[in-house]
Coordinates of C-alpha atoms in Angstrom, one line a residue:
M1 CA -0.4 0.0 0.0
T2 CA 1.2 3.5 -0.9
K3 CA 1.5 6.2 1.4
T4 CA -1.2 8.2 -0.4
T5 CA -3.7 5.1 -0.1
F6 CA -2.7 4.8 3.2
K7 CA -3.6 8.3 4.1
T8 CA -6.9 8.0 1.9
C9 CA -8.1 4.8 3.6
L10 CA -7.1 6.6 7.2
L11 CA -9.3 9.7 6.1
L12 CA -12.0 7.2 5.2
L13 CA -11.9 5.7 8.6
I14 CA -12.0 8.9 10.7
L15 CA -15.0 10.1 8.3
V16 CA -16.9 6.7 8.9
A17 CA -16.5 7.1 12.7
C18 CA -17.3 10.7 13.1
A19 CA -20.8 9.6 10.8
F20 CA -21.2 6.8 13.5
G21 CA -20.6 8.6 16.5
V22 CA -17.5 6.5 17.1
T23 CA -14.3 8.2 19.2
I24 CA -11.2 7.5 17.9
P25 CA -8.8 6.9 20.7
K26 CA -6.3 9.4 21.6
Q27 CA -2.6 8.0 20.4
E28 CA -0.7 7.2 23.2
P29 CA 2.7 9.2 23.4
A30 CA 5.8 6.9 22.1
N31 CA 9.1 6.4 24.1
D32 CA 8.0 8.6 26.3
A33 CA 9.8 7.6 29.8
L34 CA 8.2 10.6 31.8
W35 CA 4.7 9.4 30.6
V36 CA 2.3 7.1 32.3
S37 CA -0.4 5.2 30.9
G38 CA -3.7 6.8 31.6
E39 CA -2.1 10.5 31.4
K40 CA -4.7 11.6 28.1
H41 CA -4.0 15.2 29.0
L42 CA -0.4 15.2 29.3
R43 CA 1.6 15.3 26.4
N44 CA 5.7 16.1 25.8
I45 CA 6.3 16.0 29.3
K46 CA 9.9 17.5 30.1
Q47 CA 12.1 17.2 33.2
L48 CA 13.6 20.7 34.2
T49 CA 15.4 19.4 37.6
F50 CA 17.3 16.5 38.4
G51 CA 17.9 15.9 42.4
G52 CA 17.2 16.3 45.5
E53 CA 14.0 18.4 46.4
N54 CA 12.4 20.7 44.1
A55 CA 8.9 21.8 44.5
E56 CA 6.2 24.6 44.5
A57 CA 7.1 25.7 40.9
Y58 CA 5.1 28.6 39.8
F59 CA 5.1 30.9 36.3
S60 CA 6.1 34.4 36.2
A61 CA 2.8 36.1 34.4
D62 CA 4.5 36.3 30.8
D63 CA 4.8 32.0 31.5
K64 CA 8.9 32.5 30.4
Q65 CA 10.1 31.8 34.3
L66 CA 9.5 29.5 37.0
I67 CA 10.2 30.2 40.5
F68 CA 10.7 27.5 42.9
Q69 CA 12.2 26.3 46.1
S70 CA 14.9 23.6 46.4
T71 CA 17.8 22.2 48.4
R72 CA 19.9 21.7 45.7
D73 CA 23.7 22.8 46.1
G74 CA 24.0 21.1 49.4
R75 CA 21.3 23.2 51.2
Q76 CA 20.1 21.6 54.8
C77 CA 16.8 23.2 53.8
D78 CA 14.7 25.0 51.1
Q79 CA 15.9 28.3 49.3
I80 CA 14.2 29.8 46.3
Y81 CA 15.6 30.0 42.8
T82 CA 14.3 30.8 39.4
M83 CA 14.7 29.2 35.8
N84 CA 13.8 29.4 32.5
I85 CA 10.6 27.2 31.4
D86 CA 13.2 25.1 29.6
G87 CA 14.9 24.4 32.9
S88 CA 18.2 26.7 31.9
N89 CA 19.6 29.6 34.0
V90 CA 18.9 28.3 37.7
T91 CA 19.8 31.2 39.9
L92 CA 19.5 31.4 43.4
V93 CA 17.4 34.7 44.6
S94 CA 16.8 34.2 48.5
N95 CA 19.7 35.2 50.6
G96 CA 20.7 31.7 51.9
A97 CA 19.7 32.1 55.5
G98 CA 17.0 29.9 57.5
R99 CA 13.9 28.3 55.5
T100 CA 11.7 29.8 52.8
T101 CA 8.7 28.6 51.2
C102 CA 6.0 29.4 48.8
S103 CA 7.4 31.8 46.3
Y104 CA 5.9 33.5 43.6
F105 CA 6.3 36.3 40.8
F106 CA 4.8 39.5 41.2
P107 CA 2.8 40.0 38.0
G108 CA 4.7 43.1 36.4
G109 CA 8.0 40.7 36.4
K110 CA 10.1 43.5 39.0
R111 CA 9.5 41.7 42.2
I112 CA 9.0 38.4 43.9
L113 CA 7.3 37.2 46.9
Y114 CA 8.3 34.4 49.5
S115 CA 8.4 33.9 53.2
S116 CA 11.4 33.4 55.2
T117 CA 12.6 32.3 58.9
Y118 CA 16.0 33.9 58.2
L119 CA 14.8 36.9 60.8
G120 CA 14.4 34.3 63.5
A121 CA 17.8 32.5 62.8
R122 CA 20.1 32.0 60.0
E123 CA 20.4 28.2 60.5
C124 CA 17.7 25.9 59.5
P125 CA 14.7 25.5 62.1
P126 CA 14.5 22.3 63.5
R127 CA 12.8 19.7 61.8
P128 CA 9.4 18.2 63.2
D129 CA 9.5 15.2 65.7
F130 CA 7.6 12.5 63.7
S131 CA 7.2 10.2 66.8
K132 CA 3.4 11.1 67.0
G133 CA 2.7 11.0 63.8
Y134 CA 3.0 12.8 60.1
V135 CA 3.3 16.4 61.1
W136 CA 3.8 19.8 59.4
A137 CA 5.8 22.3 61.4
V138 CA 4.6 26.0 61.3
Y139 CA 7.6 27.8 62.1
P140 CA 6.3 31.1 63.9
S141 CA 9.5 32.7 62.6
F142 CA 8.1 32.6 58.9
D143 CA 7.5 35.9 57.5
I144 CA 6.5 37.5 53.7
F145 CA 9.1 39.1 52.1
T146 CA 9.4 40.4 48.3
A147 CA 12.8 41.2 46.6
R148 CA 13.9 42.2 43.3
P149 CA 14.5 39.0 40.5
D150 CA 17.7 39.1 41.3
G151 CA 17.3 38.7 45.0
S152 CA 18.2 42.5 46.0
D153 CA 16.5 44.7 47.6
L154 CA 14.7 42.4 50.1
K155 CA 11.8 43.9 52.2
R156 CA 9.8 42.5 54.7
L157 CA 5.9 43.1 54.3
T158 CA 4.5 40.9 57.7
S159 CA 5.6 41.8 61.5
A160 CA 3.0 40.1 63.4
A161 CA 3.6 37.7 65.8
G162 CA 3.8 33.9 64.6
Y163 CA 3.5 32.3 61.3
D164 CA 3.0 34.4 57.8
A165 CA 3.5 32.5 55.0
E166 CA 1.8 30.7 51.7
S167 CA 1.3 34.0 49.9
T168 CA 0.2 34.6 46.6
I169 CA -0.8 37.8 44.6
T170 CA -3.2 38.5 42.1
R171 CA -2.8 38.8 38.5
D172 CA -3.3 42.8 38.6
G173 CA -0.4 42.9 41.4
K174 CA -2.8 44.6 44.1
K175 CA -3.8 42.2 46.6
I176 CA -1.8 39.2 48.3
V177 CA -3.6 36.3 49.9
F178 CA -1.8 34.3 52.6
T179 CA -1.9 32.1 56.1
S180 CA -1.4 33.4 59.3
T181 CA -1.5 32.5 63.2
R182 CA -1.7 36.1 64.2
D183 CA -4.7 35.6 65.7
G184 CA -4.1 32.1 67.3
D185 CA -5.4 30.2 64.5
L186 CA -4.4 29.0 61.0
D187 CA -6.6 31.3 58.9
I188 CA -6.4 33.0 55.3
Y189 CA -5.8 36.8 55.0
T190 CA -5.5 39.4 52.4
M191 CA -3.6 42.7 52.3
D192 CA -2.1 44.9 49.6
A193 CA 0.8 44.5 47.5
D194 CA 2.6 46.7 50.2
G195 CA 1.5 44.8 53.2
K196 CA -1.0 47.4 54.2
N197 CA -4.7 47.0 54.9
V198 CA -4.7 43.3 56.1
K199 CA -8.2 41.9 56.3
R200 CA -9.0 38.2 57.8
L201 CA -11.0 36.1 55.7
T202 CA -11.9 32.6 57.9
S203 CA -12.4 32.5 61.1
E204 CA -13.8 28.9 61.3
L205 CA -11.6 26.4 64.0
G206 CA -8.9 24.9 62.2
Y207 CA -6.3 25.1 59.2
D208 CA -7.4 27.3 56.5
G209 CA -4.0 27.8 54.0
G210 CA -2.5 27.1 50.7
P211 CA -4.7 30.1 48.9
F212 CA -4.3 30.9 45.4
W213 CA -6.4 33.8 43.5
S214 CA -8.5 32.9 40.2
Y215 CA -7.1 34.3 37.0
D216 CA -9.8 37.2 37.1
G217 CA -8.8 38.0 40.7
K218 CA -12.5 37.4 42.1
Q219 CA -12.1 34.2 43.9
I220 CA -9.6 32.2 46.0
V221 CA -8.9 28.3 46.1
Y222 CA -7.8 26.9 49.7
R223 CA -7.5 23.5 51.5
A224 CA -8.9 23.6 54.9
Y225 CA -9.4 21.2 57.7
H226 CA -11.9 21.9 60.4
P227 CA -11.7 19.8 63.1
Q228 CA -15.7 18.5 64.1
S229 CA -15.6 16.3 67.1
E230 CA -14.3 17.6 70.7
K231 CA -11.6 15.0 70.6
D232 CA -10.3 16.4 66.9
K233 CA -10.6 20.2 68.1
S234 CA -8.7 19.3 71.2
D235 CA -5.8 17.6 69.0
Y236 CA -5.5 20.3 66.7
V237 CA -5.2 22.8 69.2
E238 CA -3.0 21.1 71.3
L239 CA -0.4 20.4 68.1
L240 CA -1.0 24.2 67.3
K241 CA 0.1 25.1 70.7
N242 CA 3.6 23.3 69.3
N243 CA 3.5 24.9 66.3
L244 CA 2.4 22.1 64.3
I245 CA -0.7 20.6 62.2
R246 CA -1.3 16.8 61.0
P247 CA -2.2 17.3 57.0
T248 CA -4.0 14.1 56.9
T249 CA -7.3 15.9 56.4
L250 CA -7.8 18.2 53.9
E251 CA -10.4 19.4 51.6
I252 CA -10.5 21.6 48.9
W253 CA -12.7 25.1 49.3
V254 CA -13.3 28.0 47.2
M255 CA -14.4 31.5 48.6
N256 CA -15.5 35.2 47.1
A257 CA -12.3 37.2 47.1
D258 CA -13.7 39.2 50.1
G259 CA -14.1 35.9 51.8
S260 CA -18.0 35.9 51.1
N261 CA -19.6 32.5 49.8
K262 CA -17.2 29.8 50.9
R263 CA -18.3 26.4 49.7
Q264 CA -16.5 23.1 50.0
V265 CA -16.0 21.5 46.7
T266 CA -14.1 18.5 47.9
S267 CA -15.6 15.7 50.5
N268 CA -13.4 12.8 50.3
G269 CA -12.1 12.7 53.9
K270 CA -8.4 12.6 52.1
A271 CA -5.5 14.8 51.9
N272 CA -6.3 17.4 48.9
F273 CA -3.8 20.0 48.7
A274 CA -2.3 22.7 46.0
P275 CA -5.6 23.9 44.3
Y276 CA -5.0 25.9 41.3
F277 CA -7.8 27.6 39.1
F278 CA -7.9 26.6 35.4
P279 CA -7.6 30.0 33.5
D280 CA -11.3 30.3 32.6
G281 CA -12.5 30.0 36.8
K282 CA -14.5 26.7 36.2
Q283 CA -12.6 23.8 37.3
I284 CA -9.6 23.4 39.8
I285 CA -6.5 21.2 39.5
F286 CA -5.2 19.7 42.5
A287 CA -3.1 16.7 44.3
S288 CA -4.3 13.9 46.3
N289 CA -4.1 11.0 48.3
M290 CA -7.7 9.8 47.4
N291 CA -6.8 6.6 45.7
D292 CA -4.4 5.5 48.0
P293 CA -5.7 3.5 50.8
R294 CA -2.1 3.7 52.4
G295 CA -2.0 7.3 52.0
R296 CA 1.3 7.9 50.1
N297 CA 0.5 8.3 46.6
F298 CA -0.3 11.8 45.6
D299 CA -2.0 12.2 41.8
L300 CA -3.5 15.6 40.2
Y301 CA -6.9 15.7 39.8
V302 CA -9.5 18.2 38.1
I303 CA -12.9 18.9 39.5
N304 CA -15.7 21.2 38.8
V305 CA -15.8 24.4 41.1
D306 CA -19.4 23.0 42.3
G307 CA -17.6 19.8 43.4
T308 CA -19.0 17.9 39.9
G309 CA -16.9 15.9 37.3
L310 CA -13.7 14.6 39.6
E311 CA -11.4 13.3 37.0
R312 CA -7.9 11.7 37.4
I313 CA -4.8 13.3 35.6
T314 CA -1.8 11.5 36.8
F315 CA -0.9 7.7 37.3
N316 CA 2.3 7.8 38.8
D317 CA 2.4 5.2 41.4
T318 CA 4.3 8.0 43.8
F319 CA 3.9 11.9 44.1
D320 CA 2.5 14.3 41.9
G321 CA 1.5 17.7 43.1
F322 CA 1.6 21.5 43.2
P323 CA 0.4 22.3 40.0
M324 CA 0.2 25.3 37.7
F325 CA -1.6 26.3 34.1
T326 CA 0.2 29.3 32.0
K327 CA -2.5 31.6 31.7
D328 CA -3.4 30.2 28.0
G329 CA -3.9 26.8 29.6
K330 CA -1.8 25.4 27.1
K331 CA 1.2 24.4 29.9
L332 CA 1.3 22.5 33.2
V333 CA 4.1 22.7 35.8
F334 CA 3.9 20.2 38.4
A335 CA 6.4 18.6 40.7
S336 CA 6.9 14.6 40.6
N337 CA 8.7 11.6 42.1
R338 CA 8.9 9.9 38.7
H339 CA 11.9 9.3 37.0
S340 CA 13.9 9.9 39.9
K341 CA 17.6 8.3 40.2
T342 CA 17.3 8.4 44.1
Q343 CA 14.0 7.3 45.7
G344 CA 12.3 10.1 47.0
D345 CA 13.7 12.5 45.1
T346 CA 11.4 15.5 43.9
N347 CA 11.8 17.3 40.5
V348 CA 9.7 19.8 38.5
F349 CA 7.9 18.9 35.3
I350 CA 6.3 20.7 32.5
A351 CA 3.9 19.5 30.1
D352 CA 1.7 20.3 27.1
W353 CA -2.1 20.2 28.2
V354 CA -4.2 18.3 26.3
Q355 CA -8.2 19.0 27.0

């Protein structure tokens, strides 16, 4: 059969299939070591970092750079780095002291945003004690800072007692949303880009955190744990007194930018986190361990903002998390344990998004 004849037959097959309502399955990518069977929305996956702990990579407003946290260069705890979206030009932009987390670009490209403990001590703070189970440390020395993209001109935005971190900024550059213990619980707040006009948005007992803005700045998506029984409430309060939380049960929530109209999106009783809006604001991509009875394997999922239409996106048997789309929705960046040289390595990956 000639190439011309083959193409003609293939075209006829497609036309006949369409006429009878038959769906032609999407071709799986060939020879892609980074792709896992079933990941129909991901193509051309590229690994951008290689070895160690690299996570929470987020796009600049022009989608040309990524800012992320890493323990590369032999560091004992995370520092903030930037790189181009092809993985080139990796640059340290935090000051190398303390522990850092939750970095983000200002939309104009002239400033960056991240949290650091360095004013509490230049050394890395002690790791949490796992003797009573898996916990996260909520270091009270974390404050939110801005700097130029090269790390210079470091300015402190928060100075209240307690934990201030998990900050992101609207695409118009006017409002920052963040998590804080300044009023005795872990709640979500907003403030102006210069740190002024702080407003509390959540008040229910429990952890409300990890907030991200919708692309139009009208909504906030976040993770939350609100203990219901007296025992769970007591356990939560006792852990928080020791600057700890147990992140084994987190649900995805959405609220308006002013804190009104809070509604729960997921209700599976698992650890759901790192939610991010699709550019059109109609869906949310997030990480969850809902399909692993042991709770160790996290994958990416998509869900409508009303809680319907849940779909699993990744099928790697270890960890996939911290997703973010480019503003046109055509590329997705995420962190994963896939294709690691050493067990437990977390690296940054970028992929084409296929709707």
